[in-house]
Coordinates of N, CA and C in Angstrom, one line a residue:
X11 N 0.8 -1.2 0.0 CA 0.0 0.0 0.0 C 0.9 1.3 0.0
X12 N 2.2 1.1 0.0 CA 3.0 2.3 -0.1 C 3.1 2.9 -1.4
X13 N 2.9 2.2 -2.5 CA 3.0 2.7 -3.8 C 2.0 3.8 -4.1
X14 N 0.7 3.6 -3.8 CA -0.2 4.7 -4.0 C 0.1 6.0 -3.2
X15 N 0.6 5.8 -2.0 CA 1.0 7.0 -1.2 C 2.2 7.7 -1.8
X16 N 3.1 6.9 -2.3 CA 4.3 7.5 -3.0 C 3.9 8.1 -4.3
X17 N 3.0 7.5 -5.0 CA 2.5 8.0 -6.3 C 1.9 9.4 -6.1
X18 N 1.2 9.7 -5.0 CA 0.6 11.0 -4.8 C 1.6 12.1 -4.7
X19 N 2.9 11.7 -4.3 CA 3.9 12.7 -4.2 C 4.6 13.0 -5.6
X20 N 4.4 12.1 -6.5 CA 5.1 12.2 -7.8 C 4.2 12.5 -9.0
X21 N 2.9 12.3 -8.8 CA 2.0 12.5 -9.9 C 0.7 13.2 -9.4
X22 N 0.0 13.8 -10.4 CA -1.2 14.5 -9.9 C -2.3 13.5 -9.5
X23 N -3.3 14.1 -8.8 CA -4.3 13.2 -8.2 C -5.1 12.3 -9.3
X24 N -5.4 12.9 -10.4 CA -6.1 12.2 -11.5 C -5.2 11.0 -12.0
X25 N -3.9 11.2 -12.3 CA -3.1 10.2 -12.7 C -2.9 9.1 -11.7
X26 N -2.7 9.5 -10.4 CA -2.6 8.6 -9.3 C -3.8 7.7 -9.2
X27 N -5.0 8.3 -9.2 CA -6.2 7.5 -9.1 C -6.4 6.6 -10.3
X28 N -6.0 7.0 -11.5 CA -6.1 6.2 -12.7 C -5.2 5.0 -12.5
X29 N -4.0 5.2 -12.0 CA -3.0 4.1 -11.8 C -3.3 3.1 -10.7
X30 N -3.7 3.7 -9.5 CA -3.8 2.9 -8.3 C -5.2 2.8 -7.7
X31 N -6.1 3.6 -8.2 CA -7.4 3.8 -7.6 C -8.2 2.5 -7.3
X32 N -8.4 1.8 -8.4 CA -9.2 0.6 -8.3 C -8.6 -0.5 -7.3
X33 N -7.3 -0.6 -7.4 CA -6.6 -1.6 -6.5 C -6.7 -1.1 -5.1
X34 N -6.4 0.2 -4.9 CA -6.5 0.8 -3.6 C -7.9 0.6 -2.9
X35 N -8.9 0.9 -3.7 CA -10.3 0.8 -3.2 C -10.6 -0.7 -2.8
X36 N -10.2 -1.6 -3.7 CA -10.4 -3.0 -3.4 C -9.7 -3.5 -2.1
X37 N -8.5 -3.1 -2.0 CA -7.8 -3.5 -0.8 C -8.4 -2.8 0.5
X38 N -8.7 -1.6 0.4 CA -9.2 -0.8 1.6 C -10.6 -1.3 2.0
X39 N -11.5 -1.6 1.0 CA -12.9 -1.9 1.3 C -13.2 -3.4 1.3
X40 N -12.5 -4.2 0.6 CA -12.8 -5.6 0.5 C -11.8 -6.6 1.2
X41 N -10.6 -6.2 1.2 CA -9.6 -7.1 1.8 C -9.2 -6.8 3.2
X42 N -8.8 -5.6 3.5 CA -8.3 -5.2 4.8 C -9.3 -5.5 5.9
X43 N -10.6 -5.2 5.7 CA -11.6 -5.5 6.8 C -11.7 -7.0 7.2
X44 N -11.2 -7.9 6.4 CA -11.2 -9.3 6.7 C -10.2 -9.7 7.8
X45 N -9.3 -8.8 8.1 CA -8.2 -9.0 9.0 C -8.4 -8.2 10.3
X46 N -8.0 -8.8 11.4 CA -8.1 -8.1 12.7 C -7.0 -7.0 12.8
X47 N -7.2 -6.1 13.7 CA -6.1 -5.1 13.8 C -4.8 -5.7 14.2
X48 N -4.7 -6.7 15.0 CA -3.5 -7.4 15.3 C -2.8 -8.0 14.0
X49 N -3.6 -8.6 13.2 CA -3.1 -9.2 12.0 C -2.5 -8.1 11.0
X50 N -3.2 -7.0 11.0 CA -2.8 -5.9 10.1 C -1.5 -5.3 10.6
X51 N -1.4 -5.1 11.9 CA -0.2 -4.6 12.5 C 1.0 -5.5 12.3
X52 N 0.8 -6.8 12.4 CA 1.8 -7.8 12.2 C 2.3 -7.7 10.7
X53 N 1.3 -7.7 9.8 CA 1.7 -7.6 8.4 C 2.4 -6.3 8.1
X54 N 2.1 -5.2 8.7 CA 2.8 -4.0 8.5 C 4.3 -4.1 8.9
X55 N 4.5 -4.8 10.0 CA 5.9 -5.0 10.5 C 6.7 -5.8 9.6
X56 N 6.1 -6.8 9.0 CA 6.9 -7.8 8.3 C 6.8 -7.7 6.7
X57 N 6.1 -6.7 6.3 CA 5.8 -6.6 4.8 C 7.0 -6.4 4.0
X58 N 7.0 -7.0 2.8 CA 8.1 -6.8 1.8 C 7.8 -5.4 1.2
X59 N 8.7 -5.0 0.3 CA 8.6 -3.7 -0.4 C 7.5 -3.9 -1.5
X60 N 7.1 -2.8 -2.0 CA 6.1 -2.8 -3.1 C 6.7 -2.9 -4.5
X61 N 7.9 -3.3 -4.6 CA 8.6 -3.4 -5.8 C 7.9 -4.2 -6.9
X62 N 7.3 -5.3 -6.5 CA 6.6 -6.2 -7.4 C 5.4 -5.5 -8.1
X63 N 4.8 -4.5 -7.5 CA 3.7 -3.9 -8.1 C 4.0 -3.3 -9.5
X64 N 5.2 -2.7 -9.6 CA 5.6 -2.1 -10.9 C 5.9 -3.1 -12.0
X65 N 6.2 -4.4 -11.6 CA 6.5 -5.4 -12.5 C 5.3 -5.8 -13.4
X66 N 4.2 -5.6 -12.9 CA 3.0 -6.0 -13.7 C 2.5 -4.9 -14.7
X67 N 3.1 -3.7 -14.6 CA 2.7 -2.6 -15.5 C 3.5 -2.7 -16.8
X68 N 2.9 -2.2 -17.8 CA 3.5 -2.2 -19.1 C 4.8 -1.3 -19.1
X69 N 5.9 -1.6 -19.7 CA 7.1 -0.8 -19.7 C 6.9 0.6 -20.0
X70 N 6.0 0.9 -21.0 CA 5.8 2.3 -21.4 C 5.1 3.1 -20.4
X71 N 4.4 2.5 -19.4 CA 3.8 3.2 -18.3 C 4.8 3.6 -17.3
X72 N 6.0 3.1 -17.3 CA 7.0 3.4 -16.3 C 7.8 4.7 -16.6
X73 N 7.5 5.2 -17.8 CA 8.3 6.4 -18.2 C 7.8 7.7 -17.5

């Protein structure tokens, strides 16, 4: 979930929403509520980086 927050720093709101909006909304409203606060805190402590998120994007979108 760091990539959308970082994206807000480097792109305008419309571009950021277009790139991350649907995934962010799905995670926030459909996935995260299924976990307890303790599970979410643990995941935050041991999370890997968001580097894999960019691997699924088309190369021309990374310019």
